[in-house]
XYZ file of C-alpha atoms in Angstrom:
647
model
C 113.166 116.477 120.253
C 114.315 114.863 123.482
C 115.719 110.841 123.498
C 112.462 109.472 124.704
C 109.912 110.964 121.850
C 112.730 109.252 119.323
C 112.318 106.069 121.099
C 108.503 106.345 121.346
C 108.770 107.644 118.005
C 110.672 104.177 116.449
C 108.087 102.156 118.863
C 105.263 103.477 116.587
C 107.658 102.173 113.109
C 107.835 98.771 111.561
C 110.618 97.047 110.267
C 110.862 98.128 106.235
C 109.904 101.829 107.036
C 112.830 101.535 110.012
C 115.225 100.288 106.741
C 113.838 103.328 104.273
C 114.925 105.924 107.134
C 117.745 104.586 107.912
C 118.701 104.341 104.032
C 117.047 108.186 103.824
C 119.812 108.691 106.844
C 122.882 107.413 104.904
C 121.321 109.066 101.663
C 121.292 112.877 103.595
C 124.759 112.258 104.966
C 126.064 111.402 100.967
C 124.193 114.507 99.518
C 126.266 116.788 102.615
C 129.353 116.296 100.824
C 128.325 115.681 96.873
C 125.673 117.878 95.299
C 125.584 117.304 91.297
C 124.806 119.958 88.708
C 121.699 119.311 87.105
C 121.894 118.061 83.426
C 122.543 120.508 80.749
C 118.957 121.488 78.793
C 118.298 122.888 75.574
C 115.417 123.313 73.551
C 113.271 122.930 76.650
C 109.452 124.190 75.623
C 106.679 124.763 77.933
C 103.474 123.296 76.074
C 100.967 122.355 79.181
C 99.460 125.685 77.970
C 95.247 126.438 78.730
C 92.809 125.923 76.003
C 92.043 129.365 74.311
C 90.026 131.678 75.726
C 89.875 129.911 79.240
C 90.168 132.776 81.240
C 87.078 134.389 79.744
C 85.186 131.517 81.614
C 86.074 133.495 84.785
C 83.098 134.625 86.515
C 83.251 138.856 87.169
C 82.695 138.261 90.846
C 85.542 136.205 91.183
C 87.996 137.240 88.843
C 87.237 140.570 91.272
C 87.834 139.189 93.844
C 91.254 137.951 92.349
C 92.051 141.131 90.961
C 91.565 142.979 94.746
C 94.103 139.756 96.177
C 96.582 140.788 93.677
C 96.511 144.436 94.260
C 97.031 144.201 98.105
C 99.891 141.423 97.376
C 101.489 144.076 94.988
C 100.793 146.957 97.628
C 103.042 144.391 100.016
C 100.024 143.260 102.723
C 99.834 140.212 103.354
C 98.136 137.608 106.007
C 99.858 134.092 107.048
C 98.123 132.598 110.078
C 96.476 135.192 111.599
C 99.678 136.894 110.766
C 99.540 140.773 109.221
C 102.724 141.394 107.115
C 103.487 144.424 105.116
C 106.996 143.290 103.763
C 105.754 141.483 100.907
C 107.291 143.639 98.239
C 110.589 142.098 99.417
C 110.294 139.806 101.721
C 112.920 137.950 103.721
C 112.469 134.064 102.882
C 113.763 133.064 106.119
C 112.312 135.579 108.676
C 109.449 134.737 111.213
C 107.515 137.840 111.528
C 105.569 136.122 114.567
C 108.811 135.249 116.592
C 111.246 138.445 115.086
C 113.841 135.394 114.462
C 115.568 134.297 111.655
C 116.033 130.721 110.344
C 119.728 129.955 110.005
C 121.431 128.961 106.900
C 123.526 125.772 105.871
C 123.124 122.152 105.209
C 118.892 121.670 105.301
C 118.812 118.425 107.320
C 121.140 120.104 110.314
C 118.413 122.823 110.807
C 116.546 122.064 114.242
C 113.279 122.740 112.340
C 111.326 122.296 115.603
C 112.916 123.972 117.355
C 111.144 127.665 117.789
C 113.959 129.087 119.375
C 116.172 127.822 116.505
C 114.281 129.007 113.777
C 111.037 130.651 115.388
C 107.870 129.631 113.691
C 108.134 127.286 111.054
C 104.550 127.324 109.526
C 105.605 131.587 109.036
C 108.662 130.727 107.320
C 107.796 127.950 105.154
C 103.807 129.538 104.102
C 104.802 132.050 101.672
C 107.376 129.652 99.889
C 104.960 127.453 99.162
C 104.439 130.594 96.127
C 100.613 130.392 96.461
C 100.953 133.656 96.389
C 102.263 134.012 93.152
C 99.994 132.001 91.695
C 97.370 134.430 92.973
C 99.475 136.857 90.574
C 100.443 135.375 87.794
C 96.273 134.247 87.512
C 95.525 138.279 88.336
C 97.870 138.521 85.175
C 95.583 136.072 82.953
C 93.027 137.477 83.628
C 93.853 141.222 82.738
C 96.955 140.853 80.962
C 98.071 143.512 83.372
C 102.479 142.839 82.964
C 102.821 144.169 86.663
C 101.546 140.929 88.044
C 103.827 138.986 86.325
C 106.917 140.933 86.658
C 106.450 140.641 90.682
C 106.511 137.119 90.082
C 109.467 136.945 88.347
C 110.905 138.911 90.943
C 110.368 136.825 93.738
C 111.178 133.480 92.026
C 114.546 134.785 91.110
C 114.821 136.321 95.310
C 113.960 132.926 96.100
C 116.206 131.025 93.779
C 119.464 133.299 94.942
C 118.163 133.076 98.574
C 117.662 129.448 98.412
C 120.402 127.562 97.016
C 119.952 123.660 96.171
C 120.063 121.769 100.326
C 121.176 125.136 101.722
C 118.614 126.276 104.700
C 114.509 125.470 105.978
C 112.965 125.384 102.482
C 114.536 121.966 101.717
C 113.554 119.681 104.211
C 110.063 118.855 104.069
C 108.804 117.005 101.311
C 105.335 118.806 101.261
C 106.660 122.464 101.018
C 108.956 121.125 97.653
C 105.999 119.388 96.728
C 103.500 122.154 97.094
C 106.568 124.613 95.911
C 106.909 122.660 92.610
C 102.928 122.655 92.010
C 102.835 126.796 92.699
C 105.571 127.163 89.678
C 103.822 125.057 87.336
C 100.833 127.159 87.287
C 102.542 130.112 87.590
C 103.916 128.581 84.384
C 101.438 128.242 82.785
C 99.213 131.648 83.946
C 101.884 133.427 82.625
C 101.764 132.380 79.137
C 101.277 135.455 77.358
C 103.635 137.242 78.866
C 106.915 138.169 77.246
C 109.137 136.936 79.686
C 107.782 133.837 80.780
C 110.287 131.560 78.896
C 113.444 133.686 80.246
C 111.645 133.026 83.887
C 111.632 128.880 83.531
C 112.533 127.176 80.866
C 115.763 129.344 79.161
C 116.741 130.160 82.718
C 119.693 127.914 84.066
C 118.899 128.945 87.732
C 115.298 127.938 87.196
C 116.181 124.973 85.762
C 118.440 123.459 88.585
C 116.027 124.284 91.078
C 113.286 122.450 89.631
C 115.290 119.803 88.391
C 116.803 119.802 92.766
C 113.451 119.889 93.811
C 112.435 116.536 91.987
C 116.012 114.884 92.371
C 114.912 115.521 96.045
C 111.344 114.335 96.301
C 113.003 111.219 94.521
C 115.274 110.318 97.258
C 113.543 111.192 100.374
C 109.430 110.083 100.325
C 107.609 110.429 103.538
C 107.357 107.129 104.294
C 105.290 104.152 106.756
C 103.431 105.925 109.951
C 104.061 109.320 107.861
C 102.430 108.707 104.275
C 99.854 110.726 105.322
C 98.555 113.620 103.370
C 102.550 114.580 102.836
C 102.611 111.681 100.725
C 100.307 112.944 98.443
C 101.458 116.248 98.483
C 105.173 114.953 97.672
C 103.630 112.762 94.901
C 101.319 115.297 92.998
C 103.715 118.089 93.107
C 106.808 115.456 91.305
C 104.030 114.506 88.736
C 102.959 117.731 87.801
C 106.513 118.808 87.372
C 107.476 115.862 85.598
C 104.734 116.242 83.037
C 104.474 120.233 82.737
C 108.526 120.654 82.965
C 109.066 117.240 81.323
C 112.889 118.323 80.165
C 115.325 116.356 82.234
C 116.700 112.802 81.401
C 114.968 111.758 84.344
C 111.229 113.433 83.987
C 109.661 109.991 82.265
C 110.856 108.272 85.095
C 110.401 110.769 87.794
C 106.511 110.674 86.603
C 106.015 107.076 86.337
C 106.763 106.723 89.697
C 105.295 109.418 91.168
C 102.018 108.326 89.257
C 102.274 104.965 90.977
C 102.601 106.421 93.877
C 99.921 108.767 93.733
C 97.527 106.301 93.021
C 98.884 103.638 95.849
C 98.441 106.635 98.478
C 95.238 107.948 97.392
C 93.506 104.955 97.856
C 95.403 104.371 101.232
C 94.225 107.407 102.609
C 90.663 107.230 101.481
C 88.275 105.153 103.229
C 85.810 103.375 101.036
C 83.087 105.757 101.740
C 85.554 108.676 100.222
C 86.186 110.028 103.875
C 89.942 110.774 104.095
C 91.446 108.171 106.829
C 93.054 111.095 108.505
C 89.644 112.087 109.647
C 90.781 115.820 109.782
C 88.433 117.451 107.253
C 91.025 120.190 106.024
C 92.969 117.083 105.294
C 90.161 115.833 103.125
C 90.540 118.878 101.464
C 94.033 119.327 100.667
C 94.461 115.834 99.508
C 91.135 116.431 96.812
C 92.677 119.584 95.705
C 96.031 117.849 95.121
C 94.676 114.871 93.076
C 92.549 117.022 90.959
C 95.400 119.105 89.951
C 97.501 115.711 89.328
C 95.099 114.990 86.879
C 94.886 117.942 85.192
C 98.008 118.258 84.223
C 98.258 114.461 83.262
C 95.447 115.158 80.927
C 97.038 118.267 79.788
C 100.206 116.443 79.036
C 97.828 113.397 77.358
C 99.211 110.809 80.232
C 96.963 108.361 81.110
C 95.473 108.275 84.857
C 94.667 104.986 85.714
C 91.176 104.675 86.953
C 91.232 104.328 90.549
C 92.507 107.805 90.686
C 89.768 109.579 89.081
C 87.799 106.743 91.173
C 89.236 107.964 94.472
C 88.328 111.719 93.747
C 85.023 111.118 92.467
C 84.469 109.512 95.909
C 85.908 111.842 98.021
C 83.874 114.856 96.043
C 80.433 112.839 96.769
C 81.185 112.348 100.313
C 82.223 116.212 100.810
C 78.791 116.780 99.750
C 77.081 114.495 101.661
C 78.871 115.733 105.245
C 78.267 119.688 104.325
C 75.651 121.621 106.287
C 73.307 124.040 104.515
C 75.833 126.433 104.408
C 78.674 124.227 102.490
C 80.509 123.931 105.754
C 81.793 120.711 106.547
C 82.836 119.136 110.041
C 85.842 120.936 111.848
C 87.373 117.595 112.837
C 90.959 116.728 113.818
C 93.764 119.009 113.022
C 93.616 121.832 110.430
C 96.565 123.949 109.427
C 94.571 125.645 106.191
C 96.872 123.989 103.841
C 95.902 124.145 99.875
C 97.417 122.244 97.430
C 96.597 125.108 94.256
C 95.302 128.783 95.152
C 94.303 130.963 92.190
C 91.627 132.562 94.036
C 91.027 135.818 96.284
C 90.001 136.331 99.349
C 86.325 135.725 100.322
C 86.135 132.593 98.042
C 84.544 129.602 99.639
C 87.009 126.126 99.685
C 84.718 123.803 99.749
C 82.177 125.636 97.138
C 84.980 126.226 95.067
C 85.604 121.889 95.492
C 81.687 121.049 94.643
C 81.719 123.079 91.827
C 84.889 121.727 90.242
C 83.509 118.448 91.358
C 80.605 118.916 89.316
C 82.674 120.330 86.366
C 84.635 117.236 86.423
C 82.347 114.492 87.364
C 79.060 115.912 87.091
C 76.810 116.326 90.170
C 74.079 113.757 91.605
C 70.658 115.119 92.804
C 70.969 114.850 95.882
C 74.158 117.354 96.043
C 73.763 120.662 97.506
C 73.618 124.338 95.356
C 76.346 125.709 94.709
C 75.887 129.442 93.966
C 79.228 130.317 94.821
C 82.092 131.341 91.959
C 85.365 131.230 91.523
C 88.545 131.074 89.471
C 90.163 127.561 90.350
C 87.107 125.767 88.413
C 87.194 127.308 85.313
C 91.243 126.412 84.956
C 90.848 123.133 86.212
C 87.754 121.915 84.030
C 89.798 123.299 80.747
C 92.094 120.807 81.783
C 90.584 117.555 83.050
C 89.232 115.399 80.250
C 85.654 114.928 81.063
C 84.312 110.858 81.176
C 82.199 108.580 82.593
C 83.473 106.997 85.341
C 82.743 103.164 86.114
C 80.844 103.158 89.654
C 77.551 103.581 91.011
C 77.163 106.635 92.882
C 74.890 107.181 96.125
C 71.643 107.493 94.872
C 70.710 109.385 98.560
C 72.636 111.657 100.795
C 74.749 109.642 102.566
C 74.081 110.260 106.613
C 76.745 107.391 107.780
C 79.959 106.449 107.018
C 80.330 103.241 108.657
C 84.550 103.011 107.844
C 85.141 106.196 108.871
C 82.733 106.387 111.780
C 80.662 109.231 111.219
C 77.507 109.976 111.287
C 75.398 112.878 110.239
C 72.246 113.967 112.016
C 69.633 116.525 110.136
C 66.834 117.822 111.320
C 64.486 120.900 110.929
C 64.994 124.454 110.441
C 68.904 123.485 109.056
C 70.156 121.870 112.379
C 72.794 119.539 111.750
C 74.665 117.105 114.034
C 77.982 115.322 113.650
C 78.920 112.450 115.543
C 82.397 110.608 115.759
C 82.524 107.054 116.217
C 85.264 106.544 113.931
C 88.990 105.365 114.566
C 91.112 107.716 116.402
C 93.338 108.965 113.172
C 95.562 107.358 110.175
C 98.174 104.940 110.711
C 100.013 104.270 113.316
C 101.092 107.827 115.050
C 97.576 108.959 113.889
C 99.495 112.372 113.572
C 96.237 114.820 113.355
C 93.732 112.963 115.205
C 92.441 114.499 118.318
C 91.476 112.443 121.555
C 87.592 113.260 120.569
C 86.340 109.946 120.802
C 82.326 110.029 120.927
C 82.435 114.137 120.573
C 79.230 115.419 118.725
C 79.442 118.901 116.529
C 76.136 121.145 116.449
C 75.301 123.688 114.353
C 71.951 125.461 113.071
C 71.792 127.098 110.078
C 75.514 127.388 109.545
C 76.354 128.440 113.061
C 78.621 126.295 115.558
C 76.354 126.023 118.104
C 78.072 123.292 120.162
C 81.465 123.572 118.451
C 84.588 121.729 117.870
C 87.691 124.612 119.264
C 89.865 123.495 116.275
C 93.336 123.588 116.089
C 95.010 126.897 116.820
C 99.051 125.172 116.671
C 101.374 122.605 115.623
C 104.648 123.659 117.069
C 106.363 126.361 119.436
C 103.480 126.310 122.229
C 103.148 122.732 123.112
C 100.662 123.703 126.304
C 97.909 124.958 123.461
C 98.581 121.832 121.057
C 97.844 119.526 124.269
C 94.455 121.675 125.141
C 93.201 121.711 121.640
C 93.880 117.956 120.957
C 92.882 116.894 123.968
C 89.650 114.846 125.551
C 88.673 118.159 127.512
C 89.022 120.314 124.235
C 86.165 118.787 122.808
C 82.376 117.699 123.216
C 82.719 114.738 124.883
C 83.351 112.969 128.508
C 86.652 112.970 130.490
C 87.495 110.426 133.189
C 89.874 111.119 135.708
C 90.995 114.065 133.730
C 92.993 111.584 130.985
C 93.052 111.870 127.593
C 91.216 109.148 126.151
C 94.028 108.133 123.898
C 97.928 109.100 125.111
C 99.931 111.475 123.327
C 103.698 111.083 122.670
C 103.910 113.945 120.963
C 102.601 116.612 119.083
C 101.779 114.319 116.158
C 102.290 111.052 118.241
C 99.685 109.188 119.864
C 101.103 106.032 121.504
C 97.749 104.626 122.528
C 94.642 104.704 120.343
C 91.454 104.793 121.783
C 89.207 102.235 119.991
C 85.577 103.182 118.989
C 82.565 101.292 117.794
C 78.945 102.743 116.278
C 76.387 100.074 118.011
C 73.398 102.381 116.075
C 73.287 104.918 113.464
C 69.712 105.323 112.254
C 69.025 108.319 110.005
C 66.348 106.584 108.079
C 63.385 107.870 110.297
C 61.602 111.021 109.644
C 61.051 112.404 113.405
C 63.875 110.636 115.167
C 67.919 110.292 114.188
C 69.362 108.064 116.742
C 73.066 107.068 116.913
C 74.841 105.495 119.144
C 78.526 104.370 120.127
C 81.603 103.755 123.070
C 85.025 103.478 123.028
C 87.559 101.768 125.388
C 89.754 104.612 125.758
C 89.954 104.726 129.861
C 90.785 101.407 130.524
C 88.773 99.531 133.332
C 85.570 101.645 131.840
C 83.862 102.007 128.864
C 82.199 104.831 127.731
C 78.858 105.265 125.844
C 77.278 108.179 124.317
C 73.509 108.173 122.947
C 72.560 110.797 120.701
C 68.949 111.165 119.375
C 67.586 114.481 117.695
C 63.787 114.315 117.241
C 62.551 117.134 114.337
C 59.096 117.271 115.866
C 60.592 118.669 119.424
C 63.683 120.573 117.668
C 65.504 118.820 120.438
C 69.028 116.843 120.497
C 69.266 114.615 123.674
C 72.517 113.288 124.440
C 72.470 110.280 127.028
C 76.322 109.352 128.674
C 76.720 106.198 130.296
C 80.142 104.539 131.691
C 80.667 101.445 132.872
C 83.388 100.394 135.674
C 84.722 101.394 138.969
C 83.654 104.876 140.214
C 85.812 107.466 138.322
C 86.150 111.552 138.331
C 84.185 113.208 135.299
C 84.513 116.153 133.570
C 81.441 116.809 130.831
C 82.382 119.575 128.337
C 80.709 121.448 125.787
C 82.253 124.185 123.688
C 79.778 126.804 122.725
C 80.662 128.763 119.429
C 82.378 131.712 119.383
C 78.636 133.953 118.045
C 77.088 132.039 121.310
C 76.002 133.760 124.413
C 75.242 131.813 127.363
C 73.574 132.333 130.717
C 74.171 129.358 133.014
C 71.649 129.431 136.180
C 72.478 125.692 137.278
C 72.334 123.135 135.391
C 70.365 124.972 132.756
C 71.948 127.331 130.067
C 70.129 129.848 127.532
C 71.947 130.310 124.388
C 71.515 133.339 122.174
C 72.831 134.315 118.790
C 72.401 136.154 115.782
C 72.521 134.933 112.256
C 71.314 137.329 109.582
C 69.942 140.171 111.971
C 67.256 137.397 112.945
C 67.617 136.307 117.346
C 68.086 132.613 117.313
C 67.671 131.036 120.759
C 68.138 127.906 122.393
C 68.132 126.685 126.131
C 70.638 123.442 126.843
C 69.842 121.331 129.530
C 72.709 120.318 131.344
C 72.671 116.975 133.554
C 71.916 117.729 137.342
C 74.327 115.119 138.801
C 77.334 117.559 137.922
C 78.470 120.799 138.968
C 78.297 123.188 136.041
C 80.953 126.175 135.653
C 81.449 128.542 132.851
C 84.621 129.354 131.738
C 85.841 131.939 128.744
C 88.966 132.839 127.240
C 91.358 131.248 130.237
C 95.260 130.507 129.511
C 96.484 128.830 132.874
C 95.295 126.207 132.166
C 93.838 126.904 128.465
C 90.031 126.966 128.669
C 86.821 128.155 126.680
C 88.784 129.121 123.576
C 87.633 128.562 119.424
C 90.026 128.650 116.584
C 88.646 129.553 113.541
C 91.520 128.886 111.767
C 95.505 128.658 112.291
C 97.126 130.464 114.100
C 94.110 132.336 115.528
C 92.368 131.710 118.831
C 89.344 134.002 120.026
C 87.751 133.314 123.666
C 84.425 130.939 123.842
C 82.442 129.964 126.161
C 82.903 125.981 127.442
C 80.704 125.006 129.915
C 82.113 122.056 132.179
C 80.369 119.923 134.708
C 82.156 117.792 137.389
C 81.400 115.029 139.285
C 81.604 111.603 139.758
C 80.243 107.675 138.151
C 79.260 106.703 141.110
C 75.588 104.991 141.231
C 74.741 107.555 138.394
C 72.186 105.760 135.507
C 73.362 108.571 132.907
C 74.301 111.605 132.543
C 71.504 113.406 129.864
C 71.952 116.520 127.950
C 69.256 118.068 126.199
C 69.443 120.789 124.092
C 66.138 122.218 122.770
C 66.169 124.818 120.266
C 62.168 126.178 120.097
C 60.596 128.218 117.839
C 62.733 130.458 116.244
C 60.766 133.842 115.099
């Protein structure tokens, strides 16, 4: 990174988190020269075993599923990021398929880990260590007792151990991947059970043994700390516990898991609103940080160490508010950054996330009326629930669907016929680089029955392509208004913003029958202020969107990002939208407002325009229809999209 994102970087950092880096600093430059051997065990036992007869629980359809995963992984095919590989069956731990280059070896914190040219794509060279992978194995080997599974497991761990000495090349310098890393070989731990060789794998295997014991000497030393206790945090946190209670067999575990506990707890809470919406306001973030905390606690409770009850607290809350935001298909918002990150995967592919979350939620805590069905099965419920100790949990629990989140600024619109409408009022992001926010202050998110109608693009990147990361965090890259073609916050980075736009919700009314109406503005371009009226009225199937801005006369730019299933014909201002959903024709026409001139554009890279990322990694062309203009003596600008009778 160049001298001036390092000093924008230590702008954004307060005094004690300045002191922790610099100690981390000294700390890294120590370890260079002085690695210990890990402490001599003997008699170590694995006993954070699963109840019998868990994996019976297993639906068919999923443990299918599974069992189809875990015969392409063995056949070497593999997908990372929209990524094909077919070199699984020995893979390289340091090669980037994407890029053809290789990560160099030698002391961890002197890698340029940024750097693509360095070590080409990070995310491709870090994904598979994580070992989700192998948990997807070793649980294909619970659930048939089929030894092949497990002795490609063992395989790979000991290719990765010899490939991957202790502070030796990319694997060792985030905190997440040794976090998630740590995590992956407890369950693979404990999924491999009744096979033979599953104490010669861990626990009577010296290599094994220092690398674990590494892995939490290192999470120890170096927590992500200040402007970054983000979601790595938690990660970092959950994967020491786990460890420290499944592989409790080091002088240090007790202490290693007391303090990871505390700081589990501390960090959960910090990153939760109230509400249970994550702070990061990035909803695979949400995600990742429930699927962490629930596996925290089931392996405290499988170890019989107690949680204290803010924890449980915390997850209950963020499980209630996942099913309050979901549409009618389980979806939830696509909001802020997304890099599909799990914290456990013992599922194959096809399996809904978030289905897989409500039903563990419900396994766990027990579901509330007003919750959603969930028809959907999979494999990750069954394990977890065998673990976590069922209770009542102090706290009184919505006793509605929740439509507004007033910390977290967001509100959700429903009306007939499944259409659902998200609208951000919120903060910009978490802390104070709000690292995944996106500058989508006032966008709104559309969808009927399931499909993005008027979409948010997503995420696509994080590093390597800095042109892409600008377009999909930017103002333009989402459903809202641009002035003077600024962002409405300013980036320093790819996850630093130096200025935070600031947003307020003046209205959020979801209590009326016919009408939703919402309303909110942000200070973002400074001399102006703008405000966005939404309204969706069930009678009329219509959403009407009114923008107003206040100030001098400035250059506008109006976008909305049409889903990828979307058709459009613009004639004008006016644009008819078709789709299909089921074999069934869905229409709608979207009134655009007549004091701008409307253009279509689809799939363009110079600059990037009209593009939706379903996931990372992967882009597809969209249509985004963009109108331009001017403030000047305008009373509004007023959308309208109207969505008919649908036969």
């Amino acid at each position: 990174m160049s001298a001036g994102w390092y000093l924008r970087r230590l702008s954004r950092m307060g005094p004690r988190e300045i002191g922790g880096r610099a100690g981390d600093a000294v700390r890294r430059r120590r370890w260079r020269s002085s690695l210990p051997d890990s402490p001599g065990v003997s008699g170590a036992r694995f006993t954070a075993v699963l109840p019998a007869g868990t994996t019976a629980a297993v639906p068919p359809d999923a443990a299918k599923r599974l069992i189809a995963e875990a015969d392409r992984l063995m056949a070497g095919h593999a997908e990372f990021f929209g990524v094909v590989r077919d070199d699984m069956v020995d893979p390289d731990w340091c090669h980037d398929p994407k890029t053809g280059r290789r990560a160099p070896w030698g002391y961890a914190f002197d890698v340029s880990y940024r750097s693509e040219d360095t070590v080409g794509d990070i995310k491709q060279i870090w994904e598979p260590s994580r070992h989700q992978y192998l948990t997807v194995l070793a649980a294909a080997y619970a659930v048939t007792g089929d030894e092949r599974y497990a002795e490609r497991v063992a395989e790979h761990l000991r290719s990765w151990w010899a490939a991957n000495a202790p502070l030796r090349g990319v694997h060792w310098i985030s905190g997440i991947e040794l976090g998630i890393r740590l995590l992956s070989w407890v369950w693979i731990r404990r999924l491999l059970e009744g096979w033979p060789g599953a104490a010669g794998l861990f626990e009577d295997n010296p290599v094994a043994l220092d690398q674990i014991w590494h892995h939490q000497r290192w999470l120890a030393a170096f927590p992500s700390r200040g402007s970054s206790a983000n979601n790595h945090v938690i990660a970092e946190a959950a994967g020491q516990f786990a460890a420290a209670c499944a592989f409790d067999w080091f002088p240090s575990s007790a202490r290693w898991r007391a303090d990871a506990l505390r700081s589990l707890e501390r960090h959960l809470r910090a990153n939760t609103f109230a509400s249970g919406l994550n702070r990061e306001l990035a909803t695979e973030y949400h995600g990742l940080v429930l699927e962490l905390g629930l596996a925290a606690v089931a392996e405290a409770d499988a170890a019989g160490v107690p949680v204290p009850a803010p924890v449980r607290l915390v997850l209950l809350r963020m499980t209630d508010a996942l099913a309050a935001v979901v549409d009618n298909r389980l979806r939830p918002p696509r909001q802020g950054d997304a890099d599909d990150g799990h914290g456990l995967i013992v599922d194959g592919a096809g399996t809904d996330r978030w289905a897989s979350l409500l039903a563990t939620g419900d396994a766990v805590f027990g579901r509330v009326a007003w919750w959603p069905e969930v028809t959907a099965s999979d494999v990750r419920t069954p394990l977890l629930a065998a673990l976590i100790r069922p209770g009542a949990i102090e706290v009184t629990r919505p006793t509605g669907r929740p439509a507004h989140f007033a910390d977290a600024g967001m509100t959700v619109l429903r009306g007939p016929e499944e259409i659902w409408c998200r609208c951000d009022g919120g903060p910009h992001g978490f802390l104070s680089i709000a690292a995944h926010a996106h500058a989508d202050a006032l966008s709104v998110e559309v969808r009927y029955d399931g499909v993005d109608v008027l979409a948010d693009p997503g995420t696509y990147c994080y590093h390597g392509q800095p042109e892409w990361r600008r377009y999909f965090r930017s103002t333009l890259g989402h459903n809202t208004l641009q002035l003077d073609g600024a962002d409405q916050s300013a980036s320093g980075g790819p996850f630093l913003w130096t200025r935070h736009a600031r947003s307020r919700v003046l209205v959020a009314d979801t209590s009326e029958k016919d009408v939703a109406r919402w309303c909110a503005e942000h200070d973002g371009y400074q001399g102006s202020v703008h405000r966005r009226r939404v309204e969706l009225a069930s009678a009329r199937r219509e959403l009407r969107i009114v923008d107003d801005v206040s100030g001098p006369k400035r250059s506008v730019r109006l976008a909305f990002h049409l889903g990828p299933a979307i058709t459009a014909e613009l004639m004008g201002n006016r644009a008819v939208l078709t789709w299909t959903r089921d074999g069934e024709e869905r229409s709608a026409v979207l009134d655009l407002p007549g004091q701008l001139n409307w253009r279509a554009h689809r799939g363009e890279s110079d600059p990037p325009l009209g593009w939706y990322s379903a996931g990372f990694g992967r882009k597809e062309p969209a249509t985004t229809l963009v109108g331009t203009g001017s403030t000047d003596g305008t009373e509004g600008f007023v959308t309208v999209l109207g969505f008919g009778s649908q036969g």
